Each structure stands twice: as C-alpha cells, then as structure tokens.
Amino acid sequence: MPASPAAPGSTALGEPRSEAGRRRAGRPVGGVLDKAGITAAALTLIEKKGYDGLTMAALARSLNVAPSALYNHMESKRDVLLLVEDHLAALVDVSAFGAEPWEEAVRKWAWSYRDVFSRHTPLIPVIAVLPVTDAPQTLAMYETVSAGFRDAGFPEERIVSSIVALESFIFGSAYDVTAPADIFDSGSMADVTPSFTGAVRSLAAQGHERPADVAFSLGLEALIAGLGALRSA
Amino acid sequence: MPASPAAPGSTALGEPRSEAGRRRAGRPVGGVLDKAGITAAALTLIEKKGYDGLTMAALARSLNVAPSALYNHMESKRDVLLLVEDHLAALVDVSAFGAEPWEEAVRKWAWSYRDVFSRHTPLIPVIAVLPVTDAPQTLAMYETVSAGFRDAGFPEERIVSSIVALESFIFGSAYDVTAPADIFDSGSMADVTPSFTGAVRSLAAQGHERPADVAFSLGLEALIAGLGALRSA
DNA sequence: CTTCATAAATGAATGGCATTCATTTAGTGG
DNA sequence: CCACTAAATGAATGCCATTCATTTATGAAG
C-alpha cells in the first residue's frame, strides 16, 4: 500500500542468497541464525575488527544474511551485546569457590573477571545496568559467588553489597588496562603539578611491566581484607 | 571546483544568522563559540536532553550556529566531551586535603567524585583513557590529591597506584547509582539460584533508600583502611 | 496431494549521525 | 585601502540502526 517495494520476486533468486539462502530459507534447517550462531559470529567479528566493527550490517554479512534478517531474532543491537556479555560471563573463573579459602577464591575470581572484560570494555556500560534475568550465565556466576560468600560466614544482608563493591572495582579496573602508557604525562603542566608529576615518575622508575596490575592488586587486597572482616565465623 | 555549492552570498544573510550571526561573524567579538561557551552550551543540553540529546547538530543549534562551525574550534565530538569532563573535574571536592585527616579527606573526595560522575556516566569511558595533558582541571585535582597522599606519609611510588585503585572503584560505583532497582531480580531462575536470591531478598529487607550507597560505603571504607596501612608515618 | 499458516529472509526505504569541503564573510594589521 | 585570515555556511558523504511490505519455503492439516 505505501511506497513502492519495486520488482517483486524478480530479483528474489539473484546472487545474494546463492549459497546460504538455499540452506536457510523457510523453517528451522540447521539454525545458523539462532542465538548461539549469532553470538559466535559476533565474537569472531569483535576479535577481528573490534567493537567499532561490530555493526548489524557486518554481523549479518558474516552470517550470509541480510541485516534485516537479524531483527527476526533480536529486538535490537543491545540484544546482541547482551548475548556476548552472557557468553563472556561463563568464561569467568569461579572454580575456586568451595574449593579454596574465601580470600583466594575472591582473588582468582576478580583477576579472571577483570581480564575477561578488559578486552571487552564497551560492554561495561551495558552490564552495569543489565537486569540479571536476561543473562543466565551471569546469574549463574552470581549464584556461585554468593554461595561462596555465605559459606565463608558472611551475613546474608551484606553479601550483595560486597559483591557489588568488588564488581565496581573490577569494572573500573578493566578500563585501566586499556589506557595508554602515557596517560599520566602532565606535559607542559609538569612544573605546576610537582607532587603528581613526582609520584608518576616515581612509579615509572619502578619499571613495572603492567602498571594497571599494580593498582589492581593494591585495591583488590585492600577490599579482600576490608570485606573479609565482615565475616562472623 | 567540485560539486555545486549553490547560490553564493544570496542566502548568506538570511534568517539563520539573524541574531548571533551578526554578533559573531568575522573575528573574536565576544566569543560565544570559544571553549567556555561550548562547554556551557553542552552542559545545558546534557541537563535538558541527556547524553543522547548531545549531538553536534543540537549543540550548534543551541549556539545559533551551523554544525560545521563547531569544527573550526574542535577536532571532533570527543573534544566536546573532554571539555565537559574537565569542567566536571573542577566540581569534585578536594578541599579536605590539607585541612582534615587523610581518611576523611579521601572519604569526602571519593563521595563527591562519585556523585558528580554518576550523573555523567557516558563520560567514564572517555575519562578512563584520557591523557591528563588535555584536561587541566583534572590534572589540578590529581595534584591536590597527590599532595594529600604525600603529606599523609605515603611512599611516593605507591601514590599513583593508590589513586588509580580508588578511581577505578569510584567509576565502577558511578554506574551502580544509575542501575534500575530491579536489576538483581532473578525472575524465573529464582529457584535455581537460592543463595543469590536469598542474599538479594535479605538486602532488600533492610529497606535502604539507596542500595548503591551501601555498597559504595562498604568498599570505600575497605579501601581507605587497606590503603591507609601503606603509610609509613 | 493440495492447501494453508507461519517462521524466516529480503531489499528498499528512513531518519539520524559525525564529519568534510569549497566557498563566503567580515574584521584587523600593514 | 587592501590583503590576510579566522570563522561561519550549507550542501554533500558515508555510515549507522531500524522498519516494513513482500516473498519464500516448509511442515502440518485436511
């Protein structure tokens, strides 16, 4: 009724669907375009082209499909990011909970969590506001961690706040990892910022391979010590 | 030489420049389009329309100028965000450094820092990777804080790492403030996540006005205690 | 075997975005 | 008074996510 959708059916069997089109037209055949397939394609794309390269068009292209086809399976691009986020949550190492002392379990979890998301910082604004209902793997991670805290003797009403505090630190620290090495170069302002410039030089003189790791370790150990004091038994 | 830039000069004095155009054409007259003016306009726009409403077109519009005019003063939109960020840094309260004990100074600084940026979370990915050279007010903040740490007896090589750790926690916590209240509702998965669901309920039962504040306080006090132990004197 | 409902794919819009560019304008310093 | 130049213009450009009418092909129902 509205505009003019051009020649119907004529070009419908043209080149665009030559290969995959035949396989996937109609009903569920193998399912290249299900959630698992979309997630895998998105991850590959992110690895190869980064988050700037993750466009709906590029994603569709890598699945041999028209961009609009994605919208039969997802409401928006945000859903794609959610899928990726939840996949990554499953990569976070929670295995030490229940197997090692609480301190060590938190330590391993936190380092692993930071490492995974430091390569996916564009997801952080998404996760931070993400209702866990939509992310089963993420929820599973919280369950394991919560159980670890409970078994370690944490009062139930402090568990969520403690995890949130740790997570906040982890997300912020994930950004640090990606910061340029010269981020604290005060340049021409060096003479009016003697304390800061001196502190930066003093740290640089230590010659740490990854300065972000030093700050992360420092903060994490402080949090573990401070939060650990909340335990009753 | 290329395309066809249409009627030259004819419409140049039309409506678009009726008011501000007369004031600002040519050389520096009053300077609505200098850094201060752009920053002020951007902040007003952000307050009224949020970060989604902060487009180069909308910013130009609020300055009674064509979008392309902005590019005579800024390299990219990122520069606008930098300007805003640096303006906000000046709002962070560092006054307690040098006036109160280190613990209390850090506490006031951290709460103030988090509060300012919790209303500007879209800037966080920008700040985290921002070379301080480009942000004088931000650098000034670091200088005051660094001096506070030095005077409190911190070994020089630990100062930057300590500040980075605190900042990471602050940025992560700024996101929490904006999270929806039901973010931890496990929905249909409640039965398979008993520990987490119980912990969430238990926190909710406490009836805190702002749950994010509880987590922030918990983490901040842990960091203050843990980092404070690094001081020599 | 035919018919039909339906999930899934199509491609051509749409509207918004940051950014670029040739050109014009109008003060300023010589 | 003129040349220089900073600053403004508006018409592209190209990219983006998203929408929609339409078509396709399958499996189930009769």
Coordinates of C-alpha atoms (C1' of nucleotides) in Angstrom, one line a residue:
Chain A
M1 CA 0.0 0.0 0.0
P2 CA 2.6 2.6 0.9
A3 CA 5.6 3.4 -1.2
S4 CA 6.8 1.1 -3.9
P5 CA 8.7 -2.1 -3.0
A6 CA 9.9 -2.5 -6.6
A7 CA 10.0 -5.6 -8.7
P8 CA 8.5 -8.5 -6.7
G9 CA 10.1 -11.9 -6.9
S10 CA 12.1 -11.0 -10.0
T11 CA 15.4 -10.5 -8.2
A12 CA 14.5 -12.6 -5.3
L13 CA 16.6 -15.5 -6.5
G14 CA 19.6 -13.4 -7.5
E15 CA 23.1 -13.7 -6.2
P16 CA 22.6 -12.6 -2.6
R17 CA 21.1 -15.9 -1.5
S18 CA 23.1 -18.2 -3.8
E19 CA 24.6 -20.3 -1.0
A20 CA 23.3 -19.8 2.4
G21 CA 19.9 -18.6 1.1
R22 CA 19.1 -22.0 -0.2
R23 CA 20.1 -23.6 3.1
R24 CA 18.2 -21.4 5.4
A25 CA 15.1 -20.2 3.7
G26 CA 11.8 -21.1 5.3
R27 CA 11.9 -23.1 8.6
P28 CA 14.5 -24.3 11.1
V29 CA 17.0 -26.2 9.0
G30 CA 20.3 -26.2 10.9
G31 CA 20.0 -22.8 12.6
V32 CA 22.8 -20.6 11.7
L33 CA 20.7 -17.7 12.9
D34 CA 19.9 -18.9 16.3
K35 CA 21.3 -17.3 19.5
A36 CA 24.4 -19.5 19.6
G37 CA 25.2 -18.7 15.9
I38 CA 24.7 -15.0 16.4
T39 CA 26.9 -15.0 19.5
A40 CA 29.7 -16.9 17.8
A41 CA 29.6 -14.6 14.8
A42 CA 29.6 -11.5 17.0
L43 CA 32.6 -12.7 19.0
T44 CA 34.5 -13.5 15.8
L45 CA 33.8 -10.1 14.4
I46 CA 34.8 -8.4 17.7
E47 CA 38.1 -10.3 17.7
K48 CA 38.8 -9.4 14.1
K49 CA 37.5 -5.8 13.9
G50 CA 36.9 -4.7 17.4
Y51 CA 33.7 -3.2 18.7
D52 CA 33.7 -0.5 16.1
G53 CA 33.5 -3.3 13.5
L54 CA 30.5 -4.9 15.2
T55 CA 27.7 -3.4 13.2
M56 CA 24.4 -5.0 12.4
A57 CA 25.4 -5.0 8.7
A58 CA 28.8 -6.6 9.3
L59 CA 27.2 -9.2 11.6
A60 CA 24.6 -10.1 9.0
R61 CA 27.3 -10.2 6.4
S62 CA 29.3 -12.7 8.4
L63 CA 26.2 -14.9 8.7
N64 CA 25.5 -14.6 4.9
V65 CA 22.2 -12.9 5.6
A66 CA 20.6 -9.5 5.1
P67 CA 20.8 -7.1 8.0
S68 CA 17.1 -7.0 8.4
A69 CA 17.0 -10.8 8.9
L70 CA 18.7 -10.3 12.3
Y71 CA 15.6 -8.5 13.5
N72 CA 13.6 -11.6 13.3
H73 CA 15.6 -12.9 16.2
M74 CA 16.7 -9.9 18.1
E75 CA 14.9 -6.8 19.2
S76 CA 17.9 -4.5 18.8
K77 CA 21.6 -4.4 18.7
R78 CA 21.6 -4.2 22.5
D79 CA 20.4 -7.8 22.5
V80 CA 23.5 -8.8 20.6
L81 CA 25.7 -7.2 23.2
L82 CA 23.7 -9.0 25.9
L83 CA 24.3 -12.3 24.2
V84 CA 28.0 -11.6 24.0
E85 CA 28.1 -10.4 27.6
D86 CA 26.5 -13.5 28.9
H87 CA 28.8 -15.7 26.9
L88 CA 31.8 -13.9 28.5
A89 CA 30.4 -14.3 32.0
A90 CA 30.7 -18.1 31.5
L91 CA 34.4 -17.6 31.0
V92 CA 35.0 -16.0 34.3
D93 CA 36.7 -18.4 36.7
V94 CA 34.6 -19.2 39.8
S95 CA 36.0 -22.6 40.3
A96 CA 37.9 -21.7 43.5
F97 CA 34.7 -21.0 45.4
G98 CA 34.0 -24.0 47.6
A99 CA 37.4 -25.4 46.8
E100 CA 39.8 -22.9 48.3
P101 CA 39.7 -20.4 51.2
W102 CA 37.4 -17.4 50.6
E103 CA 40.3 -14.9 50.1
E104 CA 41.9 -17.0 47.4
A105 CA 38.6 -17.7 45.7
V106 CA 37.8 -14.0 45.5
R107 CA 41.3 -13.2 44.3
K108 CA 41.1 -15.7 41.4
W109 CA 37.5 -14.7 40.5
A110 CA 38.4 -11.0 40.5
W111 CA 41.5 -11.3 38.4
S112 CA 39.7 -13.5 35.9
Y113 CA 36.7 -11.2 35.7
R114 CA 38.9 -8.2 35.1
D115 CA 40.9 -9.9 32.5
V116 CA 37.9 -11.1 30.5
F117 CA 36.2 -7.7 30.4
S118 CA 39.4 -5.6 29.9
R119 CA 39.2 -6.9 26.4
H120 CA 35.5 -6.0 26.2
T121 CA 35.2 -2.6 27.9
P122 CA 32.4 -1.4 25.5
L123 CA 30.2 -4.0 27.3
I124 CA 30.7 -2.5 30.7
P125 CA 28.1 0.3 30.4
V126 CA 25.7 -2.5 29.2
I127 CA 26.4 -4.9 32.1
A128 CA 26.3 -2.3 34.8
V129 CA 22.6 -1.7 34.0
L130 CA 21.7 -5.1 32.9
P131 CA 18.9 -6.9 34.7
V132 CA 20.3 -10.4 35.5
T133 CA 17.1 -12.0 34.4
D134 CA 18.2 -11.6 30.8
A135 CA 21.6 -13.2 31.4
P136 CA 21.5 -16.7 32.7
Q137 CA 25.3 -17.3 32.7
T138 CA 25.8 -14.1 34.5
L139 CA 23.2 -15.1 37.1
A140 CA 24.9 -18.5 37.4
M141 CA 28.2 -16.7 38.2
Y142 CA 26.4 -14.6 40.9
E143 CA 25.0 -17.7 42.4
T144 CA 28.3 -19.4 42.8
V145 CA 29.9 -16.3 44.2
S146 CA 27.1 -15.7 46.6
A147 CA 27.2 -19.3 47.9
G148 CA 31.0 -18.9 48.4
F149 CA 30.4 -15.8 50.5
R150 CA 27.6 -17.4 52.5
D151 CA 29.7 -20.5 53.2
A152 CA 32.6 -18.2 54.2
G153 CA 30.4 -16.9 57.0
F154 CA 29.2 -13.6 55.5
P155 CA 25.9 -12.3 57.0
E156 CA 23.3 -12.6 54.3
E157 CA 22.4 -9.0 54.1
R158 CA 26.0 -8.0 53.3
I159 CA 26.6 -10.4 50.5
V160 CA 25.2 -8.5 47.6
S161 CA 26.7 -5.2 48.7
S162 CA 30.1 -6.8 49.0
I163 CA 29.9 -8.4 45.5
V164 CA 28.7 -5.1 44.1
A165 CA 31.6 -3.3 45.6
L166 CA 34.1 -5.8 44.2
E167 CA 32.4 -5.7 40.8
S168 CA 32.5 -1.9 40.7
F169 CA 36.2 -2.0 41.3
I170 CA 36.7 -4.7 38.7
F171 CA 34.8 -2.8 36.0
G172 CA 36.7 0.4 36.7
S173 CA 40.0 -1.5 36.7
A174 CA 39.1 -3.1 33.4
Y175 CA 39.3 0.3 31.8
D176 CA 42.7 0.9 33.3
V177 CA 44.2 -2.0 31.4
T178 CA 43.3 -0.4 28.1
A179 CA 44.6 3.1 29.0
P180 CA 47.6 4.4 27.0
A181 CA 51.0 4.2 28.8
D182 CA 51.5 8.0 28.7
I183 CA 48.1 8.7 30.2
F184 CA 49.6 10.4 33.2
D185 CA 52.1 12.5 31.3
S186 CA 51.5 16.0 32.6
G187 CA 53.3 17.6 29.7
S188 CA 53.7 21.4 29.9
M189 CA 51.9 21.4 33.3
A190 CA 54.7 19.4 34.9
D191 CA 56.1 22.4 36.8
V192 CA 52.8 23.4 38.4
T193 CA 52.0 19.8 39.5
P194 CA 55.1 18.8 41.4
S195 CA 53.5 16.2 43.7
F196 CA 51.7 14.4 41.0
T197 CA 54.5 14.6 38.5
G198 CA 56.9 13.3 41.1
A199 CA 54.6 10.4 42.0
V200 CA 54.2 9.5 38.4
R201 CA 57.9 9.5 37.8
S202 CA 58.5 7.5 41.0
L203 CA 56.1 4.8 39.8
A204 CA 57.6 4.7 36.4
A205 CA 61.1 4.3 37.9
Q206 CA 59.9 1.0 39.4
G207 CA 59.7 -0.3 35.9
H208 CA 56.5 -2.4 36.3
E209 CA 55.5 -4.2 33.1
R210 CA 51.9 -3.5 33.6
P211 CA 51.2 -0.6 36.0
A212 CA 47.5 -1.3 35.9
D213 CA 48.2 -4.7 37.6
V214 CA 49.9 -2.9 40.5
A215 CA 46.9 -0.7 41.1
F216 CA 44.5 -3.6 40.7
S217 CA 46.4 -5.8 43.2
L218 CA 46.7 -3.0 45.7
G219 CA 42.9 -2.3 45.6
L220 CA 41.9 -5.9 45.5
E221 CA 43.9 -6.9 48.5
A222 CA 42.6 -3.9 50.4
L223 CA 39.0 -4.9 49.5
I224 CA 39.6 -8.5 50.4
A225 CA 41.0 -7.6 53.8
G226 CA 38.3 -5.0 54.5
L227 CA 35.3 -7.0 53.4
G228 CA 36.7 -10.2 54.9
A229 CA 36.4 -8.5 58.3
L230 CA 32.6 -8.6 57.9
R231 CA 32.6 -12.4 58.3
S232 CA 31.2 -13.7 61.6
A233 CA 32.9 -17.1 61.8
Chain B
M1 CA 35.5 23.2 -8.5
P2 CA 33.8 20.0 -7.3
A3 CA 30.1 19.7 -6.9
S4 CA 27.8 22.8 -6.8
P5 CA 27.7 24.8 -3.6
A6 CA 24.6 26.6 -4.8
A7 CA 23.8 30.3 -4.7
P8 CA 26.7 32.1 -3.2
G9 CA 26.1 35.0 -0.9
S10 CA 22.5 35.2 -1.8
T11 CA 21.1 33.5 1.3
A12 CA 24.2 34.2 3.4
L13 CA 22.4 36.9 5.3
G14 CA 19.1 35.1 5.6
E15 CA 17.4 34.1 8.9
P16 CA 19.9 31.6 10.2
R17 CA 22.4 34.3 11.4
S18 CA 19.8 37.0 12.2
E19 CA 20.9 37.5 15.8
A20 CA 24.0 35.7 16.8
G21 CA 25.4 35.7 13.3
R22 CA 25.7 39.5 13.3
R23 CA 27.5 39.4 16.6
R24 CA 29.9 36.7 15.8
A25 CA 30.8 36.9 12.1
G26 CA 34.4 37.6 11.4
R27 CA 36.9 37.8 14.3
P28 CA 36.7 37.4 18.0
V29 CA 33.9 39.7 19.1
G30 CA 32.6 38.4 22.4
G31 CA 33.2 34.7 21.8
V32 CA 30.1 32.6 22.2
L33 CA 31.9 29.9 20.3
D34 CA 35.0 29.7 22.4
K35 CA 35.7 26.8 24.8
A36 CA 33.8 28.2 27.7
G37 CA 30.8 28.9 25.6
I38 CA 30.8 25.5 24.0
T39 CA 31.2 23.9 27.4
A40 CA 28.3 25.8 28.9
A41 CA 26.0 25.0 26.0
A42 CA 27.0 21.3 26.1
L43 CA 26.2 21.2 29.8
T44 CA 22.9 22.8 29.4
L45 CA 22.0 20.5 26.6
I46 CA 23.0 17.4 28.7
E47 CA 20.9 18.6 31.6
K48 CA 17.9 19.1 29.4
K49 CA 18.1 16.2 26.9
G50 CA 20.7 13.9 28.4
Y51 CA 23.7 12.5 26.5
D52 CA 21.5 11.1 23.7
G53 CA 20.5 14.7 23.1
L54 CA 24.1 15.9 22.9
T55 CA 24.6 15.8 19.2
M56 CA 26.8 18.2 17.2
A57 CA 23.7 19.4 15.4
A58 CA 21.9 20.1 18.7
L59 CA 24.9 21.7 20.2
A60 CA 25.3 24.0 17.2
R61 CA 21.7 24.8 17.2
S62 CA 21.8 25.9 20.9
L63 CA 24.7 28.2 19.9
N64 CA 22.8 29.6 16.9
V65 CA 25.4 28.3 14.6
A66 CA 25.7 25.7 11.8
P67 CA 27.0 22.3 12.9
S68 CA 30.1 22.7 10.7
A69 CA 31.1 25.9 12.5
L70 CA 31.9 23.8 15.6
Y71 CA 34.7 22.1 13.7
N72 CA 36.6 25.4 13.5
H73 CA 37.1 25.1 17.2
M74 CA 37.1 21.4 17.9
E75 CA 38.6 18.4 16.1
S76 CA 35.8 16.1 16.9
K77 CA 32.9 15.4 19.3
R78 CA 35.3 13.8 21.6
D79 CA 36.8 17.2 22.3
V80 CA 33.4 18.4 23.4
L81 CA 33.2 15.5 25.8
L82 CA 36.7 16.3 27.1
L83 CA 35.7 19.9 27.7
V84 CA 32.7 18.7 29.7
E85 CA 34.7 16.2 31.6
D86 CA 37.3 18.8 32.6
H87 CA 34.6 21.2 33.7
L88 CA 33.1 18.5 36.0
A89 CA 36.5 17.6 37.5
A90 CA 36.6 21.1 38.9
L91 CA 33.4 20.4 40.8
V92 CA 34.9 17.5 42.7
D93 CA 35.5 18.4 46.3
V94 CA 39.2 18.2 47.2
S95 CA 39.0 20.9 49.9
A96 CA 39.5 18.5 52.7
F97 CA 43.1 17.5 51.6
G98 CA 45.4 19.5 53.8
A99 CA 42.6 20.5 56.1
E100 CA 41.4 17.2 57.6
P101 CA 42.9 13.8 58.3
W102 CA 43.8 11.8 55.3
E103 CA 41.0 9.3 55.8
E104 CA 38.3 11.9 56.0
A105 CA 39.8 13.8 53.0
V106 CA 39.7 10.7 50.9
R107 CA 36.2 9.9 52.0
K108 CA 34.9 13.4 51.0
W109 CA 36.7 13.4 47.7
A110 CA 35.5 9.9 46.8
W111 CA 31.9 10.6 47.6
S112 CA 31.9 13.9 45.7
Y113 CA 33.7 12.4 42.7
R114 CA 31.2 9.5 42.5
D115 CA 28.2 11.8 42.9
V116 CA 29.4 14.1 40.1
F117 CA 30.1 11.4 37.6
S118 CA 27.1 9.2 38.4
R119 CA 25.1 11.9 36.6
H120 CA 27.6 11.7 33.7
T121 CA 28.4 8.0 33.2
P122 CA 28.7 8.3 29.4
L123 CA 31.9 10.2 30.1
I124 CA 33.5 7.4 32.1
P125 CA 34.8 5.5 29.0
V126 CA 36.3 8.8 27.9
I127 CA 38.0 9.7 31.1
A128 CA 39.4 6.3 31.7
V129 CA 41.6 6.6 28.6
L130 CA 42.1 10.4 28.7
P131 CA 45.7 11.7 28.8
V132 CA 45.7 14.2 31.6
T133 CA 47.6 16.7 29.5
D134 CA 44.4 17.6 27.7
A135 CA 42.5 18.2 30.9
P136 CA 44.0 20.9 33.2
Q137 CA 41.3 20.9 35.8
T138 CA 41.5 17.1 36.1
L139 CA 45.2 17.4 36.4
A140 CA 44.8 20.0 39.1
M141 CA 42.6 17.6 41.0
Y142 CA 45.3 14.9 40.8
E143 CA 47.8 17.4 42.1
T144 CA 45.8 18.2 45.2
V145 CA 45.1 14.6 45.9
S146 CA 48.7 13.5 45.3
A147 CA 49.9 16.2 47.7
G148 CA 47.4 15.0 50.3
F149 CA 48.7 11.4 50.0
R150 CA 52.4 12.6 50.2
D151 CA 51.7 14.7 53.2
A152 CA 49.9 11.8 54.9
G153 CA 53.1 9.8 54.7
F154 CA 52.6 7.7 51.6
P155 CA 55.7 6.4 49.9
E156 CA 55.9 8.2 46.6
E157 CA 55.9 5.2 44.4
R158 CA 52.6 4.0 45.8
I159 CA 50.6 7.2 45.4
V160 CA 49.6 6.9 41.8
S161 CA 48.6 3.3 42.1
S162 CA 46.5 4.1 45.2
I163 CA 44.7 6.9 43.5
V164 CA 44.1 4.7 40.4
A165 CA 42.6 2.0 42.6
L166 CA 40.3 4.4 44.3
E167 CA 39.3 6.0 41.0
S168 CA 38.6 2.6 39.4
F169 CA 36.2 1.9 42.3
I170 CA 34.6 5.3 42.0
F171 CA 34.0 5.0 38.3
G172 CA 32.5 1.5 38.6
S173 CA 30.4 2.7 41.5
A174 CA 29.1 5.7 39.5
Y175 CA 27.4 3.2 37.1
D176 CA 25.7 1.4 40.1
V177 CA 23.9 4.6 41.0
T178 CA 22.1 4.6 37.6
A179 CA 21.1 0.9 37.7
P180 CA 17.4 0.1 37.8
A181 CA 16.1 -1.0 41.2
D182 CA 15.1 -4.5 39.9
I183 CA 18.5 -5.2 38.4
F184 CA 19.0 -8.2 40.7
D185 CA 15.6 -9.7 40.2
S186 CA 16.3 -13.3 39.2
G187 CA 12.8 -13.8 37.9
S188 CA 12.1 -17.4 36.8
M189 CA 15.5 -18.5 37.7
A190 CA 15.0 -17.8 41.4
D191 CA 14.6 -21.4 42.3
V192 CA 17.9 -22.4 40.8
T193 CA 19.8 -19.5 42.4
P194 CA 18.9 -19.9 46.1
S195 CA 22.0 -18.3 47.6
F196 CA 21.9 -15.3 45.4
T197 CA 18.1 -14.8 45.5
G198 CA 18.3 -15.1 49.3
A199 CA 21.0 -12.6 49.5
V200 CA 19.1 -10.1 47.3
R201 CA 16.0 -10.5 49.4
S202 CA 17.9 -10.1 52.6
L203 CA 19.4 -6.8 51.4
A204 CA 16.0 -5.6 50.2
A205 CA 14.5 -6.4 53.6
Q206 CA 16.9 -3.9 55.1
G207 CA 15.0 -1.2 53.3
H208 CA 17.9 1.0 52.3
E209 CA 16.9 4.1 50.4
R210 CA 19.8 3.8 48.0
P211 CA 21.4 0.4 47.9
A212 CA 24.2 1.7 45.8
D213 CA 25.3 3.9 48.7
V214 CA 25.6 0.9 51.0
A215 CA 27.9 -0.9 48.6
F216 CA 29.9 2.2 47.9
S217 CA 30.4 2.9 51.6
L218 CA 31.4 -0.7 52.3
G219 CA 34.0 -0.7 49.5
L220 CA 35.3 2.8 50.2
E221 CA 35.9 2.1 53.9
A222 CA 37.7 -1.1 53.0
L223 CA 39.9 0.7 50.5
I224 CA 40.7 3.5 53.0
A225 CA 41.6 1.1 55.7
G226 CA 43.7 -1.1 53.3
L227 CA 45.5 1.7 51.5
G228 CA 46.0 3.7 54.7
A229 CA 48.1 0.8 56.0
L230 CA 50.7 1.7 53.4
R231 CA 51.6 4.9 55.1
S232 CA 54.9 5.0 56.9
A233 CA 54.4 7.7 59.5
Chain C
dC1 C1' -1.8 -34.4 -2.9
dT2 C1' -3.3 -30.0 -2.1
dT3 C1' -3.8 -26.2 1.0
dC4 C1' -2.6 -23.2 4.4
dA5 C1' -0.5 -21.0 8.2
dT6 C1' 3.7 -19.3 9.6
dA7 C1' 8.7 -18.5 10.6
dA8 C1' 12.2 -16.5 8.4
dA9 C1' 14.6 -13.9 4.7
dT10 C1' 14.6 -10.0 1.5
dG11 C1' 15.9 -5.2 -0.1
dA12 C1' 14.5 -0.9 -0.4
dA13 C1' 13.4 2.8 2.4
dT14 C1' 14.0 6.2 6.6
dG15 C1' 16.0 9.2 9.7
dG16 C1' 19.8 10.3 12.4
dC17 C1' 24.5 10.9 13.0
dA18 C1' 29.6 12.9 12.8
dT19 C1' 32.4 14.8 9.7
dT20 C1' 34.3 17.2 5.2
dC21 C1' 34.7 20.8 1.9
dA22 C1' 34.5 24.6 -1.3
dT23 C1' 33.0 28.9 -0.6
dT24 C1' 31.7 33.3 1.6
dT25 C1' 32.1 36.8 5.1
dA26 C1' 34.0 40.4 7.7
dG27 C1' 37.2 42.2 10.9
dT28 C1' 42.4 43.6 11.5
dG29 C1' 47.0 44.9 10.8
dG30 C1' 50.0 46.6 7.3
Chain D
dC1 C1' 42.6 50.6 1.2
dC2 C1' 43.9 46.1 0.6
dA3 C1' 45.5 41.5 1.7
dC4 C1' 45.2 38.2 5.2
dT5 C1' 42.9 35.1 7.9
dA6 C1' 39.7 33.3 11.5
dA7 C1' 35.3 31.9 11.5
dA8 C1' 30.7 30.7 9.5
dT9 C1' 28.0 28.5 5.9
dG10 C1' 25.2 24.6 3.8
dA11 C1' 25.4 21.1 0.9
dA12 C1' 27.3 16.8 0.5
dT13 C1' 29.2 12.0 2.2
dG14 C1' 29.1 7.8 4.2
dC15 C1' 27.8 5.1 8.0
dC16 C1' 24.6 3.5 11.1
dA17 C1' 20.4 1.0 13.3
dT18 C1' 15.9 0.1 12.4
dT19 C1' 11.3 -0.6 9.8
dC20 C1' 8.2 -2.6 6.5
dA21 C1' 5.7 -4.6 2.7
dT22 C1' 6.6 -8.5 0.4
dT23 C1' 8.3 -13.1 -0.8
dT24 C1' 9.8 -17.8 0.2
dA25 C1' 9.6 -22.4 1.6
dT26 C1' 8.5 -25.6 4.9
dG27 C1' 5.8 -28.8 7.8
dA28 C1' 1.2 -29.8 9.3
dA29 C1' -3.7 -30.4 8.4
dG30 C1' -7.3 -31.9 5.6

